[in-house]
Structures are given as structure tokens and as C-alpha cells.
Amino acid sequence: MNSAMNRQARIFVAGHRGMVGSALVRRLAAEGYPNVVTRTHAELDLTDQAAVNRFFESERIDVVLLAAARVGGIFANASRPAEFIYENLAIETNVIHAAYRAKVERLVFFGSSCIYPKQCPQPIREEYLLTSELEPTNDAYAIAKIAGLKLCEAYNREYGTQYVSLMPTNLYGPNDNYDLNSSHVLPALLRKAHEARRDGAATLTVWGSGTPRREFLHVDDLAAATLFVLEHGVTEGLFNVGVGEDLSIRELAECICKVAGFEGELVFDASKPDGTPRKLLDVSRLAQMGWRATIGLEEGIAATYQDFVASHSGSAAPALHA
Ligand code: GDP
């Protein structure tokens, strides 16, 4: 443990247009941090090592929040593994190394609960990392994220940096991806339920068997956890971030249909993969330090649905693919 964060710190939020990065920017503004630095993809390609080095050499950054990543749901991960491993490794090595060279002391790296083995005891403790094989549908992404947290550990050990890794469970919230071929389950089902109700459909198709269990965290809670970690002077380590409770995909679908007002039948498409059977994080490490998620699932889904309707109103949303 070390000092808390300076309010005047220059904080680079990498990936500020994504769901996590935009939540961080909102939270930093709400908490009164005036010096937040962002770059769009067009302004700074984080897979371009020379450009990343130039950026850090000129910007005098104090803190990096590394939320930039190539992310996607089960179908995108399974069908485009090369993009997921290459782009994430490139972003991580470029940003973490350039940050170290520019004497950035503090960095928060965001991973994912898919870094843990497929057949993990539940709830998943941080110590289970690398104890057995990964889930094959997203192993390329998981390997890249494991490399990212290992980079942080190695730089801390060799160079004395203070780079911390947060491993959130499945996230949802504003600015999520609603494209059905690349999205995660929660936004996909929100969209399907919305469109099924709008179109008066009799059924809604859920991928897989509906029996896998997942845990869902509103992205505003992840942003709160990030500020908590920074403000409590955490300087190293790996921390799970979740709510500590899960539910089946069937139960999630039922909850979403209720929120969106769709009263038809659920149909399960067994040709689609289930992925890992269960992914419930043990969140006691952060809880012992005093942090807990506060946004309930139904409340969070209702707010996200409002946001989806507002941002995809009319016929702006492209047609259903699946
Ligand atoms: P995962 O948590 O890495 O497996 O990623 P996803 O969020 O994409 O999928 C979670 C679970 O939800 C898997 O068992 C999917 O098969 C299931 N699922 C059910 N319907 C859908 C859907 O419409 N889209 C997605 N992405 N997953 C779905």
C-alpha cells in the first residue's frame, strides 16, 4: 500500500470510447479529476509501437487506465482468435512498456474472468490462475490477458512500478456492443427482446442450452472499483471484480424479457456453443478491503435497456443476424 491518488494527476484512459473506458471517464469527472487525457483510435493507434512511444514521451502521464482492448462475445472470440491475441498483446506490450519508459508510476490493467481455467472450483479465487486448461472458445483472448497481468507483475518486480490488474466478470452497461455477431450475451438478449416485442414475434432465440451460469457486473461498478483501488493506494496484485452471485443464461433471458416487456417463448439453439459451464468470481479480496458492487442486476438491466432504447431508437439498429 502507498499514497492515494493526487487529484491533479494526468490520467490517460486508453480506450475511452469503449464501455469500460467511457465509464471510467464518467466516474473520473464525477469524482473531480480534471486532468483526464484521451485519444481516439484515429489519433493514436495503440498497436503502433512508435506512435505509442511518441505519445508517452510528450504527454507527461502520471496514471494509465488500460481499458483499450479487442473484445467480443463467444462467437467473435471463437471465430477470430488471431485478431484477439495479436491486437491485445500489441496494445499491452506497447502501452505498458512505453508507460514504464516514461516513468508512469501507476497503471491499472483490465483483464477478464476468462483468464481462469475452464474447470475451476467456484467461486473462482485469484490463486486459481494457471492451475489447469483454459476454455477453448476464448483461449487466444485469455492468453493475451494473462500476458498483460504478467507484464504488470514483471515490471513491478524488476522496475518497482505500481501496476495493478483488475479482472472483471461479464460486464454490461452504456456503450456496449449490440451487434449480434460480436456481442456478449446480455446486450444480445436485450436487443433480441426489444426487437421481438417491437415486431410482435412469438419466440426469442437463446444460444446454447441456457444452463451455463454467468455473473454480471454493471460497468459503473467496475469504474467505482477502479477509483477505489487507486484511492486506497493499492500498488500491485490481481483483483477479481464482480458481484459474488451468478445466474443461468435461461434466468438471465427471463429477467431481460421482463424488463423489455417481451412475453413470448424462449427457444434454445443447441447448435451454438455453451462455452465454459460456470464463471463465478470470488470477490472477497476486494471486499476485505471495503469495496462491494452496489448496482443490482434487474436495476442495472433496466437502466441499460433505457440507454439502449435511447441510443438505438427508430430503425437505426441493423437487422437481426441470429
Ligand atoms: P462468454 O461469457 O465468454 O461465454 O461470452 P458470451 O457473453 O458471448 O456468452 C455467454 C453465454 O451466453 C454462452 O453460453 C452463450 O452461448 C450464451 N448465449 C445465449 N444467447 C446468446 C446470444 O444471443 N449471444 C451471445 N453472445 N451469447 C449467448
mmCIF file of C-alpha atoms and ligand atoms in Angstrom:
data_model
loop_
_atom_site.group_PDB
_atom_site.id
_atom_site.type_symbol
_atom_site.label_atom_id
_atom_site.label_comp_id
_atom_site.label_asym_id
_atom_site.label_seq_id
_atom_site.Cartn_x
_atom_site.Cartn_y
_atom_site.Cartn_z
ATOM 1 C CA MET A 1 0.000 0.000 0.000
ATOM 2 C CA ASN A 2 1.175 3.502 -0.780
ATOM 3 C CA SER A 3 -0.182 7.007 -1.119
ATOM 4 C CA ALA A 4 -3.634 7.748 -2.504
ATOM 5 C CA MET A 5 -4.017 9.393 -5.918
ATOM 6 C CA ASN A 6 -3.249 13.059 -6.494
ATOM 7 C CA ARG A 7 -6.348 14.956 -7.746
ATOM 8 C CA GLN A 8 -4.180 16.808 -10.266
ATOM 9 C CA ALA A 9 -2.689 13.600 -11.728
ATOM 10 C CA ARG A 10 -2.708 13.374 -15.511
ATOM 11 C CA ILE A 11 -4.711 10.232 -16.127
ATOM 12 C CA PHE A 12 -4.626 8.558 -19.542
ATOM 13 C CA VAL A 13 -7.761 6.489 -20.159
ATOM 14 C CA ALA A 14 -6.810 4.179 -23.025
ATOM 15 C CA GLY A 15 -9.946 3.017 -24.824
ATOM 16 C CA HIS A 16 -12.193 5.853 -23.660
ATOM 17 C CA ARG A 17 -14.852 5.226 -26.275
ATOM 18 C CA GLY A 18 -15.434 1.647 -25.175
ATOM 19 C CA MET A 19 -17.825 0.519 -22.477
ATOM 20 C CA VAL A 20 -15.157 0.356 -19.740
ATOM 21 C CA GLY A 21 -13.182 3.424 -20.796
ATOM 22 C CA SER A 22 -16.262 5.621 -21.110
ATOM 23 C CA ALA A 23 -17.442 4.518 -17.651
ATOM 24 C CA LEU A 24 -14.013 5.458 -16.260
ATOM 25 C CA VAL A 25 -14.169 8.899 -17.880
ATOM 26 C CA ARG A 26 -17.655 9.483 -16.407
ATOM 27 C CA ARG A 27 -16.514 8.404 -12.963
ATOM 28 C CA LEU A 28 -13.321 10.480 -13.014
ATOM 29 C CA ALA A 29 -15.354 13.556 -13.994
ATOM 30 C CA ALA A 30 -17.881 12.875 -11.219
ATOM 31 C CA GLU A 31 -15.096 12.465 -8.644
ATOM 32 C CA GLY A 32 -13.407 15.731 -9.649
ATOM 33 C CA TYR A 33 -10.296 14.631 -11.535
ATOM 34 C CA PRO A 34 -9.749 17.455 -14.056
ATOM 35 C CA ASN A 35 -6.752 16.122 -16.000
ATOM 36 C CA VAL A 36 -8.052 13.162 -17.967
ATOM 37 C CA VAL A 37 -6.223 12.518 -21.239
ATOM 38 C CA THR A 38 -7.852 10.573 -24.084
ATOM 39 C CA ARG A 39 -7.072 9.754 -27.711
ATOM 40 C CA THR A 40 -9.388 8.314 -30.329
ATOM 41 C CA HIS A 41 -8.234 5.329 -32.355
ATOM 42 C CA ALA A 42 -7.723 7.647 -35.324
ATOM 43 C CA GLU A 43 -5.470 9.932 -33.263
ATOM 44 C CA LEU A 44 -3.416 7.144 -31.675
ATOM 45 C CA ASP A 45 -3.304 3.526 -32.831
ATOM 46 C CA LEU A 46 -2.240 1.621 -29.723
ATOM 47 C CA THR A 47 -0.955 -1.302 -31.805
ATOM 48 C CA ASP A 48 1.608 1.103 -33.348
ATOM 49 C CA GLN A 49 4.626 0.931 -31.046
ATOM 50 C CA ALA A 50 6.389 4.052 -32.343
ATOM 51 C CA ALA A 51 3.223 6.149 -32.074
ATOM 52 C CA VAL A 52 2.606 4.938 -28.515
ATOM 53 C CA ASN A 53 6.200 5.786 -27.539
ATOM 54 C CA ARG A 54 5.849 9.295 -29.000
ATOM 55 C CA PHE A 55 2.596 9.833 -27.143
ATOM 56 C CA PHE A 56 4.094 8.903 -23.760
ATOM 57 C CA GLU A 57 7.274 10.895 -24.393
ATOM 58 C CA SER A 58 5.279 14.079 -24.977
ATOM 59 C CA GLU A 59 2.276 13.805 -22.643
ATOM 60 C CA ARG A 60 3.736 13.526 -19.090
ATOM 61 C CA ILE A 61 1.168 10.976 -17.962
ATOM 62 C CA ASP A 62 1.022 10.062 -14.251
ATOM 63 C CA VAL A 63 -1.557 7.278 -14.281
ATOM 64 C CA VAL A 64 -2.689 4.916 -17.048
ATOM 65 C CA LEU A 65 -6.046 3.123 -17.072
ATOM 66 C CA LEU A 66 -5.549 0.470 -19.760
ATOM 67 C CA ALA A 67 -9.097 -0.255 -20.900
ATOM 68 C CA ALA A 68 -8.300 -0.472 -24.615
ATOM 69 C CA ALA A 69 -8.725 -3.978 -25.964
ATOM 70 C CA ARG A 70 -10.190 -6.049 -28.754
ATOM 71 C CA VAL A 71 -13.206 -7.617 -27.022
ATOM 72 C CA GLY A 72 -16.194 -9.687 -28.055
ATOM 73 C CA GLY A 73 -18.601 -12.451 -27.156
ATOM 74 C CA ILE A 74 -18.294 -16.179 -27.589
ATOM 75 C CA PHE A 75 -18.836 -16.205 -31.374
ATOM 76 C CA ALA A 76 -16.367 -13.402 -32.129
ATOM 77 C CA ASN A 77 -13.706 -14.948 -29.879
ATOM 78 C CA ALA A 78 -14.117 -18.408 -31.357
ATOM 79 C CA SER A 79 -14.089 -17.223 -34.987
ATOM 80 C CA ARG A 80 -11.366 -14.514 -34.896
ATOM 81 C CA PRO A 81 -8.736 -15.812 -32.412
ATOM 82 C CA ALA A 82 -5.772 -14.305 -34.294
ATOM 83 C CA GLU A 83 -7.153 -10.756 -34.058
ATOM 84 C CA PHE A 84 -7.952 -11.239 -30.382
ATOM 85 C CA ILE A 85 -4.497 -12.482 -29.417
ATOM 86 C CA TYR A 86 -2.440 -10.197 -31.685
ATOM 87 C CA GLU A 87 -4.205 -6.897 -31.040
ATOM 88 C CA ASN A 88 -4.429 -7.394 -27.295
ATOM 89 C CA LEU A 89 -0.787 -8.436 -26.957
ATOM 90 C CA ALA A 90 0.320 -5.487 -29.102
ATOM 91 C CA ILE A 91 -1.720 -2.956 -27.101
ATOM 92 C CA GLU A 92 -0.482 -4.341 -23.780
ATOM 93 C CA THR A 93 3.202 -4.545 -24.631
ATOM 94 C CA ASN A 94 3.210 -1.134 -26.307
ATOM 95 C CA VAL A 95 1.331 0.726 -23.585
ATOM 96 C CA ILE A 96 2.889 -0.951 -20.552
ATOM 97 C CA HIS A 97 6.452 -0.679 -21.844
ATOM 98 C CA ALA A 98 6.063 2.917 -23.038
ATOM 99 C CA ALA A 99 4.436 3.841 -19.719
ATOM 100 C CA TYR A 100 7.376 2.352 -17.815
ATOM 101 C CA ARG A 101 9.896 4.167 -20.068
ATOM 102 C CA ALA A 102 8.066 7.452 -19.477
ATOM 103 C CA LYS A 103 8.222 6.858 -15.696
ATOM 104 C CA VAL A 104 4.491 6.354 -15.262
ATOM 105 C CA GLU A 105 4.259 5.017 -11.721
ATOM 106 C CA ARG A 106 0.700 3.781 -11.622
ATOM 107 C CA LEU A 107 -1.278 1.770 -14.115
ATOM 108 C CA VAL A 108 -4.459 -0.286 -13.933
ATOM 109 C CA PHE A 109 -4.742 -3.122 -16.423
ATOM 110 C CA PHE A 110 -8.194 -4.559 -17.172
ATOM 111 C CA GLY A 111 -8.485 -8.257 -17.949
ATOM 112 C CA SER A 112 -11.384 -10.650 -17.829
ATOM 113 C CA SER A 113 -12.626 -13.602 -15.812
ATOM 114 C CA CYS A 114 -11.926 -15.849 -18.827
ATOM 115 C CA ILE A 115 -8.258 -15.903 -17.757
ATOM 116 C CA TYR A 116 -9.173 -18.629 -15.267
ATOM 117 C CA PRO A 117 -9.243 -22.361 -16.111
ATOM 118 C CA LYS A 118 -12.394 -23.846 -17.646
ATOM 119 C CA GLN A 119 -12.931 -26.367 -14.863
ATOM 120 C CA CYS A 120 -12.260 -24.094 -11.936
ATOM 121 C CA PRO A 121 -13.570 -24.565 -8.413
ATOM 122 C CA GLN A 122 -16.324 -21.981 -7.847
ATOM 123 C CA PRO A 123 -16.314 -19.221 -6.786
ATOM 124 C CA ILE A 124 -13.024 -18.505 -8.576
ATOM 125 C CA ARG A 125 -10.217 -17.195 -6.419
ATOM 126 C CA GLU A 126 -7.318 -15.220 -7.875
ATOM 127 C CA GLU A 127 -4.936 -18.065 -6.902
ATOM 128 C CA TYR A 128 -6.575 -20.438 -9.415
ATOM 129 C CA LEU A 129 -4.864 -18.646 -12.296
ATOM 130 C CA LEU A 130 -2.846 -21.081 -14.450
ATOM 131 C CA THR A 131 -3.800 -24.173 -12.468
ATOM 132 C CA SER A 132 -5.372 -26.029 -15.439
ATOM 133 C CA GLU A 133 -6.553 -25.657 -19.045
ATOM 134 C CA LEU A 134 -8.445 -22.686 -20.456
ATOM 135 C CA GLU A 135 -11.871 -22.688 -22.129
ATOM 136 C CA PRO A 136 -11.130 -23.238 -25.854
ATOM 137 C CA THR A 137 -13.719 -20.752 -27.229
ATOM 138 C CA ASN A 138 -11.726 -17.808 -25.857
ATOM 139 C CA ASP A 139 -8.254 -19.134 -25.083
ATOM 140 C CA ALA A 140 -6.487 -16.737 -27.502
ATOM 141 C CA TYR A 141 -8.024 -13.721 -25.767
ATOM 142 C CA ALA A 142 -7.365 -15.248 -22.336
ATOM 143 C CA ILE A 143 -3.681 -15.866 -23.100
ATOM 144 C CA ALA A 144 -3.286 -12.230 -24.149
ATOM 145 C CA LYS A 145 -4.955 -11.044 -20.938
ATOM 146 C CA ILE A 146 -2.792 -13.365 -18.820
ATOM 147 C CA ALA A 147 0.253 -11.918 -20.589
ATOM 148 C CA GLY A 148 -0.964 -8.426 -19.669
ATOM 149 C CA LEU A 149 -1.224 -9.156 -15.978
ATOM 150 C CA LYS A 150 2.139 -10.956 -16.062
ATOM 151 C CA LEU A 151 3.677 -7.879 -17.706
ATOM 152 C CA CYS A 152 2.396 -5.791 -14.802
ATOM 153 C CA GLU A 153 3.803 -8.239 -12.248
ATOM 154 C CA ALA A 154 7.169 -8.459 -14.009
ATOM 155 C CA TYR A 155 7.559 -4.685 -14.367
ATOM 156 C CA ASN A 156 6.675 -4.207 -10.705
ATOM 157 C CA ARG A 157 9.228 -6.832 -9.685
ATOM 158 C CA GLU A 158 12.066 -5.678 -11.895
ATOM 159 C CA TYR A 159 11.428 -1.936 -12.152
ATOM 160 C CA GLY A 160 9.477 -1.085 -8.992
ATOM 161 C CA THR A 161 6.391 0.203 -10.830
ATOM 162 C CA GLN A 162 2.923 0.090 -9.265
ATOM 163 C CA TYR A 163 0.860 -1.681 -11.901
ATOM 164 C CA VAL A 164 -2.352 -3.359 -10.733
ATOM 165 C CA SER A 165 -4.632 -5.782 -12.609
ATOM 166 C CA LEU A 166 -8.417 -5.915 -12.282
ATOM 167 C CA MET A 167 -10.294 -8.957 -13.578
ATOM 168 C CA PRO A 168 -13.958 -8.077 -14.020
ATOM 169 C CA THR A 169 -16.656 -10.652 -14.531
ATOM 170 C CA ASN A 170 -19.025 -10.287 -17.560
ATOM 171 C CA LEU A 171 -19.747 -6.567 -17.881
ATOM 172 C CA TYR A 172 -22.738 -4.636 -19.194
ATOM 173 C CA GLY A 173 -23.892 -1.026 -19.317
ATOM 174 C CA PRO A 174 -23.884 2.077 -21.549
ATOM 175 C CA ASN A 175 -21.855 1.973 -24.786
ATOM 176 C CA ASP A 176 -21.991 -1.808 -25.028
ATOM 177 C CA ASN A 177 -21.761 -3.584 -28.380
ATOM 178 C CA TYR A 178 -25.202 -4.638 -29.647
ATOM 179 C CA ASP A 179 -24.048 -6.324 -32.864
ATOM 180 C CA LEU A 180 -25.365 -9.871 -32.549
ATOM 181 C CA ASN A 181 -22.353 -11.482 -34.209
ATOM 182 C CA SER A 182 -19.795 -9.972 -31.875
ATOM 183 C CA SER A 183 -21.656 -9.008 -28.690
ATOM 184 C CA HIS A 184 -21.818 -10.689 -25.316
ATOM 185 C CA VAL A 185 -24.949 -12.392 -24.110
ATOM 186 C CA LEU A 186 -26.554 -9.604 -22.078
ATOM 187 C CA PRO A 187 -26.613 -6.907 -24.779
ATOM 188 C CA ALA A 188 -27.529 -9.550 -27.386
ATOM 189 C CA LEU A 189 -30.570 -10.674 -25.417
ATOM 190 C CA LEU A 190 -31.592 -7.094 -24.607
ATOM 191 C CA ARG A 191 -31.647 -6.308 -28.278
ATOM 192 C CA LYS A 192 -33.396 -9.533 -29.231
ATOM 193 C CA ALA A 193 -36.087 -8.983 -26.590
ATOM 194 C CA HIS A 194 -36.597 -5.376 -27.667
ATOM 195 C CA GLU A 195 -36.949 -6.315 -31.326
ATOM 196 C CA ALA A 196 -39.104 -9.382 -30.611
ATOM 197 C CA ARG A 197 -41.541 -7.238 -28.665
ATOM 198 C CA ARG A 198 -41.494 -4.473 -31.264
ATOM 199 C CA ASP A 199 -42.141 -6.980 -34.083
ATOM 200 C CA GLY A 200 -44.762 -8.988 -32.177
ATOM 201 C CA ALA A 201 -42.627 -12.177 -32.508
ATOM 202 C CA ALA A 202 -43.799 -15.373 -30.817
ATOM 203 C CA THR A 203 -40.313 -16.606 -29.857
ATOM 204 C CA LEU A 204 -36.851 -15.390 -28.910
ATOM 205 C CA THR A 205 -33.776 -17.497 -29.668
ATOM 206 C CA VAL A 206 -31.172 -18.007 -26.939
ATOM 207 C CA TRP A 207 -27.855 -19.605 -27.921
ATOM 208 C CA GLY A 208 -26.793 -22.891 -26.345
ATOM 209 C CA SER A 209 -28.651 -24.824 -23.660
ATOM 210 C CA GLY A 210 -29.432 -21.964 -21.289
ATOM 211 C CA THR A 211 -27.738 -23.864 -18.440
ATOM 212 C CA PRO A 212 -24.303 -22.145 -18.302
ATOM 213 C CA ARG A 213 -24.065 -19.789 -15.367
ATOM 214 C CA ARG A 214 -22.614 -16.300 -15.554
ATOM 215 C CA GLU A 215 -22.117 -13.356 -13.220
ATOM 216 C CA PHE A 216 -22.834 -9.807 -14.471
ATOM 217 C CA LEU A 217 -21.340 -6.544 -13.236
ATOM 218 C CA HIS A 218 -22.559 -3.105 -14.263
ATOM 219 C CA VAL A 219 -19.618 -1.207 -15.769
ATOM 220 C CA ASP A 220 -20.235 1.754 -13.417
ATOM 221 C CA ASP A 221 -19.420 -0.595 -10.542
ATOM 222 C CA LEU A 222 -16.145 -1.523 -12.267
ATOM 223 C CA ALA A 223 -15.314 2.179 -12.611
ATOM 224 C CA ALA A 224 -16.083 2.643 -8.909
ATOM 225 C CA ALA A 225 -13.819 -0.311 -8.034
ATOM 226 C CA THR A 226 -11.019 1.191 -10.136
ATOM 227 C CA LEU A 227 -11.180 4.517 -8.314
ATOM 228 C CA PHE A 228 -11.359 2.631 -5.020
ATOM 229 C CA VAL A 229 -8.143 0.758 -5.834
ATOM 230 C CA LEU A 230 -6.344 3.940 -6.907
ATOM 231 C CA GLU A 231 -7.562 5.997 -3.965
ATOM 232 C CA HIS A 232 -6.680 3.318 -1.437
ATOM 233 C CA GLY A 233 -3.090 3.212 -2.623
ATOM 234 C CA VAL A 234 -3.121 -0.372 -3.906
ATOM 235 C CA THR A 235 0.196 -0.767 -5.707
ATOM 236 C CA GLU A 236 0.281 -4.328 -7.000
ATOM 237 C CA GLY A 237 -1.683 -7.517 -7.439
ATOM 238 C CA LEU A 238 -4.586 -9.134 -9.183
ATOM 239 C CA PHE A 239 -8.142 -8.411 -8.041
ATOM 240 C CA ASN A 240 -11.376 -10.028 -9.130
ATOM 241 C CA VAL A 241 -14.218 -7.549 -9.586
ATOM 242 C CA GLY A 242 -17.735 -8.934 -9.525
ATOM 243 C CA VAL A 243 -20.961 -9.091 -7.574
ATOM 244 C CA GLY A 244 -20.400 -12.513 -5.998
ATOM 245 C CA GLU A 245 -23.630 -14.042 -7.420
ATOM 246 C CA ASP A 246 -24.440 -15.719 -10.704
ATOM 247 C CA LEU A 247 -27.492 -16.984 -12.576
ATOM 248 C CA SER A 248 -28.194 -19.299 -15.513
ATOM 249 C CA ILE A 249 -28.451 -17.939 -19.048
ATOM 250 C CA ARG A 250 -32.126 -19.026 -19.006
ATOM 251 C CA GLU A 251 -32.728 -16.965 -15.864
ATOM 252 C CA LEU A 252 -30.912 -14.022 -17.421
ATOM 253 C CA ALA A 253 -33.081 -14.305 -20.561
ATOM 254 C CA GLU A 254 -36.242 -14.360 -18.416
ATOM 255 C CA CYS A 255 -35.111 -11.277 -16.499
ATOM 256 C CA ILE A 256 -34.314 -9.419 -19.729
ATOM 257 C CA CYS A 257 -37.667 -10.342 -21.296
ATOM 258 C CA LYS A 258 -39.404 -8.969 -18.208
ATOM 259 C CA VAL A 259 -37.500 -5.683 -18.419
ATOM 260 C CA ALA A 260 -38.134 -5.325 -22.172
ATOM 261 C CA GLY A 261 -41.762 -6.441 -21.906
ATOM 262 C CA PHE A 262 -41.466 -9.465 -24.213
ATOM 263 C CA GLU A 263 -43.932 -12.183 -23.218
ATOM 264 C CA GLY A 264 -43.275 -14.819 -25.906
ATOM 265 C CA GLU A 265 -41.462 -18.115 -25.615
ATOM 266 C CA LEU A 266 -37.714 -18.779 -25.268
ATOM 267 C CA VAL A 267 -36.198 -21.180 -27.824
ATOM 268 C CA PHE A 268 -32.736 -22.663 -27.187
ATOM 269 C CA ASP A 269 -30.412 -23.099 -30.182
ATOM 270 C CA ALA A 270 -28.229 -26.124 -29.397
ATOM 271 C CA SER A 271 -26.077 -25.529 -32.495
ATOM 272 C CA LYS A 272 -24.424 -22.595 -30.679
ATOM 273 C CA PRO A 273 -21.695 -23.182 -28.065
ATOM 274 C CA ASP A 274 -22.298 -23.001 -24.322
ATOM 275 C CA GLY A 275 -18.718 -22.068 -23.533
ATOM 276 C CA THR A 276 -17.459 -22.503 -20.005
ATOM 277 C CA PRO A 277 -20.107 -24.033 -17.695
ATOM 278 C CA ARG A 278 -19.739 -21.553 -14.836
ATOM 279 C CA LYS A 279 -17.742 -18.394 -14.145
ATOM 280 C CA LEU A 280 -18.450 -17.012 -10.688
ATOM 281 C CA LEU A 281 -15.731 -14.877 -9.163
ATOM 282 C CA ASP A 282 -14.717 -14.942 -5.536
ATOM 283 C CA VAL A 283 -14.714 -11.238 -4.740
ATOM 284 C CA SER A 284 -13.511 -11.442 -1.144
ATOM 285 C CA ARG A 285 -10.093 -9.895 -1.838
ATOM 286 C CA LEU A 286 -11.631 -6.501 -2.700
ATOM 287 C CA ALA A 287 -14.479 -6.971 -0.198
ATOM 288 C CA GLN A 288 -11.967 -7.354 2.637
ATOM 289 C CA MET A 289 -10.527 -4.000 1.667
ATOM 290 C CA GLY A 290 -14.005 -2.481 1.845
ATOM 291 C CA TRP A 291 -15.299 -2.432 -1.735
ATOM 292 C CA ARG A 292 -18.556 -4.011 -2.927
ATOM 293 C CA ALA A 293 -20.677 -3.641 -6.060
ATOM 294 C CA THR A 294 -23.853 -1.665 -5.454
ATOM 295 C CA ILE A 295 -25.910 -1.932 -8.668
ATOM 296 C CA GLY A 296 -28.427 -4.806 -8.569
ATOM 297 C CA LEU A 297 -28.874 -6.875 -11.739
ATOM 298 C CA GLU A 298 -32.505 -6.069 -12.504
ATOM 299 C CA GLU A 299 -31.966 -2.385 -11.741
ATOM 300 C CA GLY A 300 -28.800 -2.354 -13.877
ATOM 301 C CA ILE A 301 -30.516 -4.134 -16.786
ATOM 302 C CA ALA A 302 -33.456 -1.710 -16.624
ATOM 303 C CA ALA A 303 -31.100 1.290 -16.789
ATOM 304 C CA THR A 304 -29.111 -0.300 -19.624
ATOM 305 C CA TYR A 305 -32.305 -1.022 -21.523
ATOM 306 C CA GLN A 306 -33.304 2.650 -21.285
ATOM 307 C CA ASP A 307 -29.887 3.574 -22.606
ATOM 308 C CA PHE A 308 -30.176 1.054 -25.461
ATOM 309 C CA VAL A 309 -33.601 2.366 -26.469
ATOM 310 C CA ALA A 310 -32.359 5.973 -26.359
ATOM 311 C CA SER A 311 -29.258 5.283 -28.422
ATOM 312 C CA HIS A 312 -30.822 2.838 -30.910
ATOM 313 C CA SER A 313 -34.212 4.481 -31.370
ATOM 314 C CA GLY A 314 -36.257 4.128 -34.534
ATOM 315 C CA SER A 315 -34.896 1.808 -37.194
ATOM 316 C CA ALA A 316 -31.256 2.789 -36.609
ATOM 317 C CA ALA A 317 -30.382 -0.676 -35.351
ATOM 318 C CA PRO A 318 -29.264 -3.016 -38.157
ATOM 319 C CA ALA A 319 -31.256 -6.177 -38.843
ATOM 320 C CA LEU A 320 -31.008 -9.293 -36.713
ATOM 321 C CA HIS A 321 -28.286 -11.718 -37.761
ATOM 322 C CA ALA A 322 -29.098 -14.639 -35.491
HETATM 323 P P1 GDP B 1 -18.685 -15.905 -22.518
HETATM 324 O O1 GDP B 1 -19.160 -15.483 -21.147
HETATM 325 O O2 GDP B 1 -17.253 -15.631 -22.766
HETATM 326 O O3 GDP B 1 -19.054 -17.345 -22.806
HETATM 327 O O4 GDP B 1 -19.409 -14.983 -23.608
HETATM 328 P P2 GDP B 1 -20.909 -14.605 -24.027
HETATM 329 O O5 GDP B 1 -21.410 -13.497 -23.183
HETATM 330 O O6 GDP B 1 -20.860 -14.358 -25.500
HETATM 331 O O7 GDP B 1 -21.794 -15.911 -23.797
HETATM 332 C C1 GDP B 1 -22.229 -16.355 -22.534
HETATM 333 C C2 GDP B 1 -23.239 -17.477 -22.669
HETATM 334 O O8 GDP B 1 -24.466 -16.958 -23.173
HETATM 335 C C3 GDP B 1 -22.845 -18.616 -23.628
HETATM 336 O O9 GDP B 1 -23.260 -19.842 -23.058
HETATM 337 C C4 GDP B 1 -23.660 -18.281 -24.877
HETATM 338 O O10 GDP B 1 -23.914 -19.420 -25.688
HETATM 339 C C5 GDP B 1 -24.946 -17.785 -24.227
HETATM 340 N N1 GDP B 1 -25.823 -17.004 -25.115
HETATM 341 C C6 GDP B 1 -27.174 -17.193 -25.240
HETATM 342 N N2 GDP B 1 -27.673 -16.374 -26.179
HETATM 343 C C7 GDP B 1 -26.638 -15.616 -26.642
HETATM 344 C C8 GDP B 1 -26.547 -14.588 -27.621
HETATM 345 O O11 GDP B 1 -27.516 -14.199 -28.269
HETATM 346 N N3 GDP B 1 -25.306 -14.018 -27.807
HETATM 347 C C9 GDP B 1 -24.214 -14.429 -27.084
HETATM 348 N N4 GDP B 1 -23.030 -13.814 -27.301
HETATM 349 N N5 GDP B 1 -24.257 -15.429 -26.182
HETATM 350 C C10 GDP B 1 -25.469 -16.013 -25.965
#
